[in-house]
Short mmCIF file of C-alpha atoms and ligand atoms in Angstrom, two decimals:
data_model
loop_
_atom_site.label_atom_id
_atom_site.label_comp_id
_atom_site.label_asym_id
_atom_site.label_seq_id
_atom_site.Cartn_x
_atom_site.Cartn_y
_atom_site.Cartn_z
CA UNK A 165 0.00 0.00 0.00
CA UNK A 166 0.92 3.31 -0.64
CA UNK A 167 0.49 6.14 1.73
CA UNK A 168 0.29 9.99 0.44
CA UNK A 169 0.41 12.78 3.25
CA UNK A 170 -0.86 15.66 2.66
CA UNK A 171 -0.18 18.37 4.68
CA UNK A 172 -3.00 21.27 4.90
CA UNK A 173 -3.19 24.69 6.71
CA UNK A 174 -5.99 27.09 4.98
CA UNK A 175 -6.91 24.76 2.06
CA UNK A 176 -10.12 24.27 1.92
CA UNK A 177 -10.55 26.09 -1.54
CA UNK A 178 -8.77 22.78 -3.37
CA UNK A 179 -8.63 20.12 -0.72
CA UNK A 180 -11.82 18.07 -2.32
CA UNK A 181 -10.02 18.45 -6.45
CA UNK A 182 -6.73 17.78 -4.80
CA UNK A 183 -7.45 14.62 -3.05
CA UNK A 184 -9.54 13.58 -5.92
CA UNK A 185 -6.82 13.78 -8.40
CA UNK A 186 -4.54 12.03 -6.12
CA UNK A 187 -6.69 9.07 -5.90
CA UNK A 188 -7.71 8.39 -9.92
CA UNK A 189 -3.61 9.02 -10.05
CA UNK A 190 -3.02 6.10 -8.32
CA UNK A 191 -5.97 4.34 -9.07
CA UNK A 192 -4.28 4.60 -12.74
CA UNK A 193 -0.73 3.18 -10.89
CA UNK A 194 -3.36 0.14 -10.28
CA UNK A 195 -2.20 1.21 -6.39
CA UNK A 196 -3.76 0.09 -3.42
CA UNK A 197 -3.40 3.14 -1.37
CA UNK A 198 -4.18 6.10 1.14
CA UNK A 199 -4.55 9.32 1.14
CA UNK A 200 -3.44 11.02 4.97
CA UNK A 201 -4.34 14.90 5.55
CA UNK A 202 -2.91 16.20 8.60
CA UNK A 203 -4.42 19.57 9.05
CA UNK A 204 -3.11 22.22 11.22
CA UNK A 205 -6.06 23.12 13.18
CA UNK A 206 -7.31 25.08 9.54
CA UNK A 207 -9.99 27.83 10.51
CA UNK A 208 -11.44 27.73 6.82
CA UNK A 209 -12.75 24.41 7.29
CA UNK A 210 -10.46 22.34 5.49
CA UNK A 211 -10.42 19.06 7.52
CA UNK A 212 -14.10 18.62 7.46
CA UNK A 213 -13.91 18.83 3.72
CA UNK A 214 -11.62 16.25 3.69
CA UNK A 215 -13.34 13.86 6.09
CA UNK A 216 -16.43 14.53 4.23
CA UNK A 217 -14.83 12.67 1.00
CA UNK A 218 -14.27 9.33 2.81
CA UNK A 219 -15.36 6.30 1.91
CA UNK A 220 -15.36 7.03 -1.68
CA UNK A 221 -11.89 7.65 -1.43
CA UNK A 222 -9.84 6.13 1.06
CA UNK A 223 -8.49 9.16 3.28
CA UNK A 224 -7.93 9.76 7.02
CA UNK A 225 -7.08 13.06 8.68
CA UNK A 226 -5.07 13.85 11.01
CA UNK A 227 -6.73 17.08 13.45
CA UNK A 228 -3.54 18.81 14.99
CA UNK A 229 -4.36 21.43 17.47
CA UNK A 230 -2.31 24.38 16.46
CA UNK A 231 0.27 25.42 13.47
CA UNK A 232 3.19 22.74 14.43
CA UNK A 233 5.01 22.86 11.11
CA UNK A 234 5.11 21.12 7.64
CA UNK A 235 7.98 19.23 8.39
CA UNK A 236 6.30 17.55 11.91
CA UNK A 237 2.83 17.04 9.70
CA UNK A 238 4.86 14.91 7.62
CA UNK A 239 6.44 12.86 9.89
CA UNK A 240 3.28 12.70 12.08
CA UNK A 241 1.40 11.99 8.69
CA UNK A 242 4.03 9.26 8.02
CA UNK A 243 3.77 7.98 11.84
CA UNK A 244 0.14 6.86 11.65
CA UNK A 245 0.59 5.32 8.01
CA UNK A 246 -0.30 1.88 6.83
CA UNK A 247 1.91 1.83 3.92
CA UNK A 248 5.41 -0.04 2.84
CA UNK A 249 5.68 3.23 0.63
CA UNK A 250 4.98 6.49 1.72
CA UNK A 251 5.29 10.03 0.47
CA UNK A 252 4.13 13.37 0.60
CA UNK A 253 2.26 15.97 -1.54
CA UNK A 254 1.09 19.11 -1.02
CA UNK A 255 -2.68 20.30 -1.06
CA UNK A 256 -2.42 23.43 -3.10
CA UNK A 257 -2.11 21.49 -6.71
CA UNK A 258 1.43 22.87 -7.29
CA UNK A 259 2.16 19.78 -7.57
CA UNK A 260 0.13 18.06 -10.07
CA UNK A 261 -1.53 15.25 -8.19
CA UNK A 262 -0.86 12.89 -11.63
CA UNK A 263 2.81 13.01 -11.25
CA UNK A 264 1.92 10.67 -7.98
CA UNK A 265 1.35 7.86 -11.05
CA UNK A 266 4.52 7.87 -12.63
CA UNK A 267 6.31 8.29 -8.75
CA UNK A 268 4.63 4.97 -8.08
CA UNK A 269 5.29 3.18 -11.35
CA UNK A 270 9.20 4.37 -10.75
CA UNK A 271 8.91 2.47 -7.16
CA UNK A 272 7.59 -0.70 -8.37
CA UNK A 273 8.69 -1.11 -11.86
CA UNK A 274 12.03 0.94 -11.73
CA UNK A 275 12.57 -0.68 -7.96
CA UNK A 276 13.40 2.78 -7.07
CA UNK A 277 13.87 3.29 -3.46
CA UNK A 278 13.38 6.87 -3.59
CA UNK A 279 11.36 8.70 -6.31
CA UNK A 280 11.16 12.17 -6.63
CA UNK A 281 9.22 15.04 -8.19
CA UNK A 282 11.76 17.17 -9.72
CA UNK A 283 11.54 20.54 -11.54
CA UNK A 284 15.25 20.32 -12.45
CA UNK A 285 15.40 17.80 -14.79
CA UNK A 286 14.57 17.01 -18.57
CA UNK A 287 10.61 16.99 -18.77
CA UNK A 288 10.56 19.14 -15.54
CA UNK A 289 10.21 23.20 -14.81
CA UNK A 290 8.39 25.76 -13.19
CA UNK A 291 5.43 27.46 -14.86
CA UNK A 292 5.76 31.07 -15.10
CA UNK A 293 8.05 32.19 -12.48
CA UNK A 294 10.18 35.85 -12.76
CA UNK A 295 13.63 35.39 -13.43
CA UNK A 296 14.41 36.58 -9.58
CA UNK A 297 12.59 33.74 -8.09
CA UNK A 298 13.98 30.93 -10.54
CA UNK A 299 17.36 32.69 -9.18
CA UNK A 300 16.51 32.15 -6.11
CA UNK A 301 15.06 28.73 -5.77
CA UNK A 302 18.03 27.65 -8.20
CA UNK A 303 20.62 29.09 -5.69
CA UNK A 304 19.16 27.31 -3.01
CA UNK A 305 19.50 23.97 -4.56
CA UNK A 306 22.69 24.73 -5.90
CA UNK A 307 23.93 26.09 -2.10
CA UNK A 308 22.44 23.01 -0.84
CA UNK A 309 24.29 20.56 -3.28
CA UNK A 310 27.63 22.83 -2.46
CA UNK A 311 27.61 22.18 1.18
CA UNK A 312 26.38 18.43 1.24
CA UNK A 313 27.80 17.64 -2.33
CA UNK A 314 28.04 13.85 -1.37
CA UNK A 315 24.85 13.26 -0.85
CA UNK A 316 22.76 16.15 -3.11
CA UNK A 317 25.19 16.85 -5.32
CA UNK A 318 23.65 14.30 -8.06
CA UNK A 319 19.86 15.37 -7.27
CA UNK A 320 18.88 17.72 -9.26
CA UNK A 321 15.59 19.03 -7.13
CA UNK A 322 16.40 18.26 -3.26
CA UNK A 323 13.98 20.65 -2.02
CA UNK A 324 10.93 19.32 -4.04
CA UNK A 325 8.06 18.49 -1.93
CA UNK A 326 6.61 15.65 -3.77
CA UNK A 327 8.41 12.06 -3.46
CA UNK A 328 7.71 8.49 -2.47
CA UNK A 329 9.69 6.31 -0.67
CA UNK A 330 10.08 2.67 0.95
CA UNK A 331 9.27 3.09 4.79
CA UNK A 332 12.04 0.66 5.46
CA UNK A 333 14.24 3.60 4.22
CA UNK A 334 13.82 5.10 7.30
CA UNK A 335 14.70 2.48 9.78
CA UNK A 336 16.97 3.73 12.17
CA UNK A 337 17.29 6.67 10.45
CA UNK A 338 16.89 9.92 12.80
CA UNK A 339 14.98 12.25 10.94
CA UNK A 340 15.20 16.17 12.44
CA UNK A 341 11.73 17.57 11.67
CA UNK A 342 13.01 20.65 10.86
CA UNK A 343 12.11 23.93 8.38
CA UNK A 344 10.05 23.34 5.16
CA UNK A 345 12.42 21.00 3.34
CA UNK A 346 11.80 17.25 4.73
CA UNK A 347 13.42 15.65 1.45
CA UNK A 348 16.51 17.15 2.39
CA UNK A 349 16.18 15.03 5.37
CA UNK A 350 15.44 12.18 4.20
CA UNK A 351 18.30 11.95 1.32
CA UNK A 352 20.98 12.84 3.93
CA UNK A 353 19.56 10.72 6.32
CA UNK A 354 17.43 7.57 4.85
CA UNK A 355 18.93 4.34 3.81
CA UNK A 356 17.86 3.87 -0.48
CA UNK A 357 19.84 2.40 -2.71
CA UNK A 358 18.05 3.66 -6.10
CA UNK A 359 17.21 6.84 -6.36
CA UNK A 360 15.31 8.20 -9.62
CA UNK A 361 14.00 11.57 -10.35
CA UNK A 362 10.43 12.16 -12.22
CA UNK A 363 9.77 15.47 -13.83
CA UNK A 364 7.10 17.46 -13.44
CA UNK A 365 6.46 21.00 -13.72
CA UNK A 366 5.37 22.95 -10.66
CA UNK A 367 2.56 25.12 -11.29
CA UNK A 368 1.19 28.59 -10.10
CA UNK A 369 -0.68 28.59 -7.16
CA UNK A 370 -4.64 29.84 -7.84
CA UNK A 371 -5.84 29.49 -4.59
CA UNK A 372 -5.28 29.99 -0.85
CA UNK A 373 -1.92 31.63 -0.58
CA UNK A 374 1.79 30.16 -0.12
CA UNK A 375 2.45 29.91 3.49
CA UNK A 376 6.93 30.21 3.27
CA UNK A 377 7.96 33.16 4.49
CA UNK A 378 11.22 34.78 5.63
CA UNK A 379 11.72 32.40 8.58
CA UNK A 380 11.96 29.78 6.36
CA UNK A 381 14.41 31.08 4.66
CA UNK A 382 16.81 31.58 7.55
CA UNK A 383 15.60 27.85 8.94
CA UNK A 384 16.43 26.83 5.67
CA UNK A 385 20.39 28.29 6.20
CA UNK A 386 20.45 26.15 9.75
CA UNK A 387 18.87 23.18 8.66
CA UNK A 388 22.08 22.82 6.09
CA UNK A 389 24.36 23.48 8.34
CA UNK A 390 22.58 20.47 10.74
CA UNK A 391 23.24 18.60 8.21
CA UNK A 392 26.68 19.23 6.95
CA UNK A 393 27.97 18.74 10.53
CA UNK A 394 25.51 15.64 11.43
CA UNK A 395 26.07 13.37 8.52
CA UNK A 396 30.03 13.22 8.24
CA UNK A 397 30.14 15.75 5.44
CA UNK A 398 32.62 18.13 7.13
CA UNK A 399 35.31 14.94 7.07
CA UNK A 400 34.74 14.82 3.36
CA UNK A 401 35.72 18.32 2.60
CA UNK A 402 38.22 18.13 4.90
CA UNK A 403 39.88 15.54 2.96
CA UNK A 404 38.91 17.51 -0.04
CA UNK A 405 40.59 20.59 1.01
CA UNK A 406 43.95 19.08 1.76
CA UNK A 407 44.03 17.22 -1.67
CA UNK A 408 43.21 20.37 -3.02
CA UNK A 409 45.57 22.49 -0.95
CA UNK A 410 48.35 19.57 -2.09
CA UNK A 411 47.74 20.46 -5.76
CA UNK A 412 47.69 24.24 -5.67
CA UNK A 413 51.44 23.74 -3.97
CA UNK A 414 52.19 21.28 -7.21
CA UNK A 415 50.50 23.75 -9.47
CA UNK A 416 52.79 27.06 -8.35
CA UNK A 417 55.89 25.20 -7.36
CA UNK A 418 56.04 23.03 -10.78
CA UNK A 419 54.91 26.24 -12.95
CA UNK A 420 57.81 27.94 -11.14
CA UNK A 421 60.63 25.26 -11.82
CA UNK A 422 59.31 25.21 -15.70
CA UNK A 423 59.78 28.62 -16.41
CA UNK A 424 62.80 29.37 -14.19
CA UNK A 425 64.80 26.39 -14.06
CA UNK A 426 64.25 25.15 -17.94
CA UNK A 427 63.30 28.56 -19.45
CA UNK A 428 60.08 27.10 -20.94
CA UNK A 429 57.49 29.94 -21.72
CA UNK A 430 54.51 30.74 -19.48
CA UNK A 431 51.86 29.23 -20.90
CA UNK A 432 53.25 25.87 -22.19
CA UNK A 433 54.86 26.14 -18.32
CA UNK A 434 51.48 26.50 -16.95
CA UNK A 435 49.24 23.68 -18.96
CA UNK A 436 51.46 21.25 -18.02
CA UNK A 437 51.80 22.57 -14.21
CA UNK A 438 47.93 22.42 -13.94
CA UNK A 439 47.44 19.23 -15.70
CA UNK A 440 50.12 17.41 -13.13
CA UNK A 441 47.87 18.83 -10.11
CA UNK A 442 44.80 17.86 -11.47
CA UNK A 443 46.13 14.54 -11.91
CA UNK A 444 47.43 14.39 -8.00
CA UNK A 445 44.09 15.95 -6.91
CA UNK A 446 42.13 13.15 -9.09
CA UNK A 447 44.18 10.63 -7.37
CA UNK A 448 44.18 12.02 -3.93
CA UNK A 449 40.55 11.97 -3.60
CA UNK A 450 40.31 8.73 -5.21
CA UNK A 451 42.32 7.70 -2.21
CA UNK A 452 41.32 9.31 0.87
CA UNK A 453 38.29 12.10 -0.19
CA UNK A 454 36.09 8.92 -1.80
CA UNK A 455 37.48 6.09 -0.24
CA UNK A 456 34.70 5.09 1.63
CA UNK A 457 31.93 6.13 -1.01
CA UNK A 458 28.87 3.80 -1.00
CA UNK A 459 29.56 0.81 -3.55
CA UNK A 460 28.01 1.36 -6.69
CA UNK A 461 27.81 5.04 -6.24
CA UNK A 462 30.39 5.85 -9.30
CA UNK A 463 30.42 4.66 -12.72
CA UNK A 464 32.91 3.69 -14.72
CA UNK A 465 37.15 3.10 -14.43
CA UNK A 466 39.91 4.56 -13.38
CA UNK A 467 40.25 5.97 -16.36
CA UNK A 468 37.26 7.15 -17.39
CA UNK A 469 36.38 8.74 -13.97
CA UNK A 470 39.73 10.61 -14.32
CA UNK A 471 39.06 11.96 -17.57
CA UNK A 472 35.27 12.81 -16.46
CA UNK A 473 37.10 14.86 -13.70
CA UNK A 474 39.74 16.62 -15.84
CA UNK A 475 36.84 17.41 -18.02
CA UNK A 476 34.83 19.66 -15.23
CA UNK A 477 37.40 21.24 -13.81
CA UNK A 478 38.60 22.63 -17.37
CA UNK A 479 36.77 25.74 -16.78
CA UNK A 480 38.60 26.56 -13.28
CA UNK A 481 41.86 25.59 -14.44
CA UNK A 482 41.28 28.09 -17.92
CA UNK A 483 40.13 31.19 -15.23
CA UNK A 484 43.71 30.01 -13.43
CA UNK A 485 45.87 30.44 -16.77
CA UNK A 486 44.38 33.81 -17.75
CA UNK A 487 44.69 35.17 -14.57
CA UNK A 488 48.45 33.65 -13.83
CA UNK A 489 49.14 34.90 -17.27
CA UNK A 490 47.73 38.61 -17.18
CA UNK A 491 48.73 38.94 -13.63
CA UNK A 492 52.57 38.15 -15.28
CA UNK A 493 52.07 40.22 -18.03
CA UNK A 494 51.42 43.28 -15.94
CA UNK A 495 54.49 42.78 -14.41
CA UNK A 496 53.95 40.57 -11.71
CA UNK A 497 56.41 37.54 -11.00
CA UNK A 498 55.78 34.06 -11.85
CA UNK A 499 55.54 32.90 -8.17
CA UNK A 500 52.62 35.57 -7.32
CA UNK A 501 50.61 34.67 -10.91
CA UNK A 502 50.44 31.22 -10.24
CA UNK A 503 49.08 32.05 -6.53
CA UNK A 504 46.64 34.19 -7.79
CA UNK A 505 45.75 32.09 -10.63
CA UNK A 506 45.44 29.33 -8.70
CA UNK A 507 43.60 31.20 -5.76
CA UNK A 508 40.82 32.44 -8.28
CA UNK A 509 40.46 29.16 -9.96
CA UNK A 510 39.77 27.29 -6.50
CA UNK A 511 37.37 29.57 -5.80
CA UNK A 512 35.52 29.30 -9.06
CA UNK A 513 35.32 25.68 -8.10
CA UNK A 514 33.87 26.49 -4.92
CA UNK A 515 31.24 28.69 -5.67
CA UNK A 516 30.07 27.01 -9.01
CA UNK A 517 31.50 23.82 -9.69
CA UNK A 518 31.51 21.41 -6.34
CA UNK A 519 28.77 19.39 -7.50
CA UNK A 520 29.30 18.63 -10.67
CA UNK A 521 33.46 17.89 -9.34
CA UNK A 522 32.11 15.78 -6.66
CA UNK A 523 29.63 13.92 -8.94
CA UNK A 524 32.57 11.93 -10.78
CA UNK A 525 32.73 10.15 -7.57
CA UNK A 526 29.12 10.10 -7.17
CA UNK A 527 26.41 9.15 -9.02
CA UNK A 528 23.32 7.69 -7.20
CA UNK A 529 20.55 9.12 -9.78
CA UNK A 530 19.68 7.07 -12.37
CA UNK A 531 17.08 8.26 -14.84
CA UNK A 532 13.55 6.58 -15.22
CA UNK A 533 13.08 4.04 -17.48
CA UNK A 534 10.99 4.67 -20.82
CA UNK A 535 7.17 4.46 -19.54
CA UNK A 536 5.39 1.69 -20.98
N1 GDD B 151 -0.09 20.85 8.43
C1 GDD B 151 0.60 21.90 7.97
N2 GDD B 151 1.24 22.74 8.85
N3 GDD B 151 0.67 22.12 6.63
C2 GDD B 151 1.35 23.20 6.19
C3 GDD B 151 2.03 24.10 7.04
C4 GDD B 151 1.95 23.85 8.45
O1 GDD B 151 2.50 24.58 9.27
N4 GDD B 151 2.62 25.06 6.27
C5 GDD B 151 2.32 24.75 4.99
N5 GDD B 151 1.55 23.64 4.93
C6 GDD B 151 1.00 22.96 3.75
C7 GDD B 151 0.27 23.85 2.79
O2 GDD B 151 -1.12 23.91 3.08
C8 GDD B 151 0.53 23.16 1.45
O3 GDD B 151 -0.36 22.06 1.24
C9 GDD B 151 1.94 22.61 1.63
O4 GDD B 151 2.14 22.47 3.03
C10 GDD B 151 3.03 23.50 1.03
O5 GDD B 151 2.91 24.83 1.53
P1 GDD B 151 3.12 26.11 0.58
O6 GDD B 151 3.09 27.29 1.44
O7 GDD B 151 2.15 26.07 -0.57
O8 GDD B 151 4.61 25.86 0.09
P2 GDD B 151 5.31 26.30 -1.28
O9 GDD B 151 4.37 26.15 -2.44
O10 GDD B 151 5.93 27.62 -1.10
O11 GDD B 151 6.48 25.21 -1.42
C11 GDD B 151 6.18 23.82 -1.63
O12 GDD B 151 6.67 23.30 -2.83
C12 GDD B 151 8.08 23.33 -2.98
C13 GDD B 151 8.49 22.70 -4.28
O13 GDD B 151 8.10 21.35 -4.36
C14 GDD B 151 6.76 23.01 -0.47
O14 GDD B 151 6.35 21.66 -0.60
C15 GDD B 151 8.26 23.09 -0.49
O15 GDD B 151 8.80 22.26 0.53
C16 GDD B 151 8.77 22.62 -1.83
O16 GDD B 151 10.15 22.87 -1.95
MN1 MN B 152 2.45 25.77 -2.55
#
C-alpha cells in the first residue's frame, strides 16, 4: 500500500479536487493506497472537507491542534501510516496530483527506493516564475548541493516536496523535523539504494496563498548546516581541502621550476603545471576524499572517472591560466601569478562547480526508465 500525506493549513478552496486527483492518479498506478491529511487546526474548514470525502476515497485526517510545522505534519502523517511506501504531496495542486502515477510506477517497476518530483530535470520546470525567483530557488538547490555535495550533489531538485519512498528507508534513520524541506532530510539521512527523479512542472498557485515566508528562509540556512555537521560531510571536505591544498602547492611550485629552471614559456609552463595537479588531486581523492563512497555510487574506471574529472574542472583551471598569465604580463612575477591564478580558480570551483566535481565520484541518480 501506498500512503500519500498531505499536509493542509488554509486549504479548503482545493482540498476536495486535490485529493480527488490524487486518488484516480493512483488508481491509474493500479495502487492500493491512502490518502493522509494532517491539518493544522485550519480555521477555513479544510479538515471537514476532507473527512467529508471518505469512503469514496480512502483518506484519514489527522486534526492537529495548532500550526506545528510542515515538516512535523509529515512525519506525524508518516507515523500513523499503513503503507510499505509512503510520500508526501502538497494540497495546493502545485504539484500536479498525476505526477503521484509515474512516482509509483518508478517504485515498483524501476525498484526505485526513492522517487522524486523534480523541476530540475529534462521533462521538468516551473510554470511562469520571474527570473528573480527561478534565481533564487536555483541558488538554493545549488547552495544546498555545495555544502552536502556527497549526498545532493547528483539530485537535481532536493527541495521538491513531492516524493515516495520505501518506509524501510527510514529504519533507524533519525529524521530532524526541521524547516520546510523534509526531502533534504530524508536523502541525507534515509537508507535507499536507487534513487530516480520524475519530472514534473510545478505550477502557479490559484488558490489559498503560499504559506513560506522569511523564517523559512533563515531555517532553511540552519537546517544545512545540521546537516553538513551531522552526517560526516565536514570529514569529506576536509579531505577535499587538503588534496586540493596539495595540488595548488604542485600547481605554483612546478609552474615555477618550468619557467625558471628550464626557461620554458609561461603558458606551455602552466598547462602542463595544472594538468600534473589535477592529476594528483584526481588521485588524492580517489584515495582518501572517496574512499569510503557507498559501492556502486560511481560509474565507470579509473580511467574514465579521471578523464570525467579533468573534463569539469577545465573551466577553473582556464580562469587560473588567464589570470596567472595577465597577472605576469602586468608585471607581476611568476611565483605571485600562479598564486593568484590558482587562488581564483579554486574559488571558481567552490562557488560554481563542487557538485558537478564531486559527482565523478558520485552518481546515485539514475534516470527513469521509458514508460510503458
Ligand atoms: N499541516 C501543515 N502545517 N501544513 C502546512 C504548514 C503547516 O505549518 N505550512 C504549509 N503547509 C502545507 C500547505 O497547506 C501546502 O499544502 C503545503 O504544506 C506547502 O505549503 P506552501 O506554502 O504552498 O509551500 P510552497 O508552495 O511555497 O512550497 C512547496 O513546494 C516546494 C516545491 O516542491 C513546499 O512543498 C516546499 O517544501 C517545496 O520545496
Ligand atoms: Mn504551494
Amino acid at each position: 500500500m501506498i500512503s500519500v500525506v498531505i499536509p493542509t493549513y488554509n486549504e479548503a478552496a482545493v482540498i476536495e479536487e486535490t485529493l480527488r486527483r490524487a486518488a484516480a492518479a493512483l488508481c491509474a498506478a493500479s495502487e492500493d493506497f491512502e490518502l493522509v491529511v494532517v491539518d493544522d487546526d485550519s480555521a477555513d474548514g479544510t479538515a471537514q472537507r476532507a473527512e467529508s470525502l471518505a469512503p469514496a476515497i480512502p483518506v484519514r485526517v489527522l486534526k492537529r491542534p495548532g500550526r506545528l510545522g510542515l515538516a512535523t505534519a509529515v512525519l506525524d502523517g508518516w507515523a500513523m501510516a499503513r503503507g510499505e511506501i509512503l510520500g508526501v504531496m502538497d494540497a495546493d495542486l502545485q504539484h500536479p496530483p498525476e505526477v503521484l502515477t509515474a512516482l509509483a510506477q518508478a517504485i515498483r517497476k524501476d525498484a526505485a527506493d526513492l522517487a522524486i518530483g523534480s523541476r530540475y530535470v529534462p521533462g521538468g520546470g516551473t510554470s511562469d516564475w520571474t527570473w528573480l525567483r527561478r534565481f533564487i530557488s536555483r541558488t538554493a538547490t545549488h547552495m544546498a548541493a555545495t555544502v552536502l555535495p556527497l549526498k545532493l550533489a547528483a539530485v537535481g531538485d532536493p527541495m521538491s516536496g513531492v516524493f515516495l519512498l520505501r518506509a524501510s528507508a527510514l529504519q533507524d534513520a533519525k529524521l530532524n523535523p526541521m524547516g520546510y524541506k523534509i526531502l533534504l532530510e530524508v536523502i541525507a539521512k534515509a537508507h535507499y539504494r536507487k534513487l530516480v527523479e520524475v519530472p514534473y512542472v510545478f505550477q502557479e498557485r490559484e488558490r489559498g496563498s503560499s504559506k513560506l515566508g522569511a523564517r523559512q528562509y533563515l531555517e532553511y540556512l540552519l537546517h544545512l548546516a545540521k546537516l553538513a555537521s551531522g552526517t560526516g560531510q565536514l570529514l569529506g571536505w576536509l579531505g577535499y581541502g587538503l588534496v586540493g591544498l596539495v595540488g595548488a602547492v604542485i600547481d605554483v611550485a612546478l609552474f615555477y621550476f618550468f619557467v625558471e629552471r628550464w626557461g620554458w614559456r609561461p603558458a606551455p609552463a602552466l598547462a602542463a603545471a595544472i594538468l600534473v595537479a589535477l592529476s594528483s588531486n584526481y588521485a588524492g581523492n580517489e584515495t582518501f576524499t572517496f574512499r569510503m563512497r557507498e559501492a556502486g555510487a560511481t560509474q565507470g574506471g579509473f580511467g574514465v572517472r579521471m578523464a570525467r574529472y579533468v573534463r569539469v574542472c577545465i573551466p577553473g583551471a582556464l580562469l587560473n591560466m588567464l589570470v596567472t598569465l595577465l597577472v605576469i604580463s602586468q608585471g607581476g612575477g611568476v611565483f605571485t601569478g600562479a598564486a593568484v591564478g590558482v587562488v581564483s580558480g579554486g574559488i571558481y570551483n567552490f562557488l560554481f562547480n563542487i557538485p558537478a566535481i564531486w559527482r565523478t565520484w558520485n552518481r546515485l541518480v539514475e534516470p527513469p526508465s521509458p514508460a510503458g
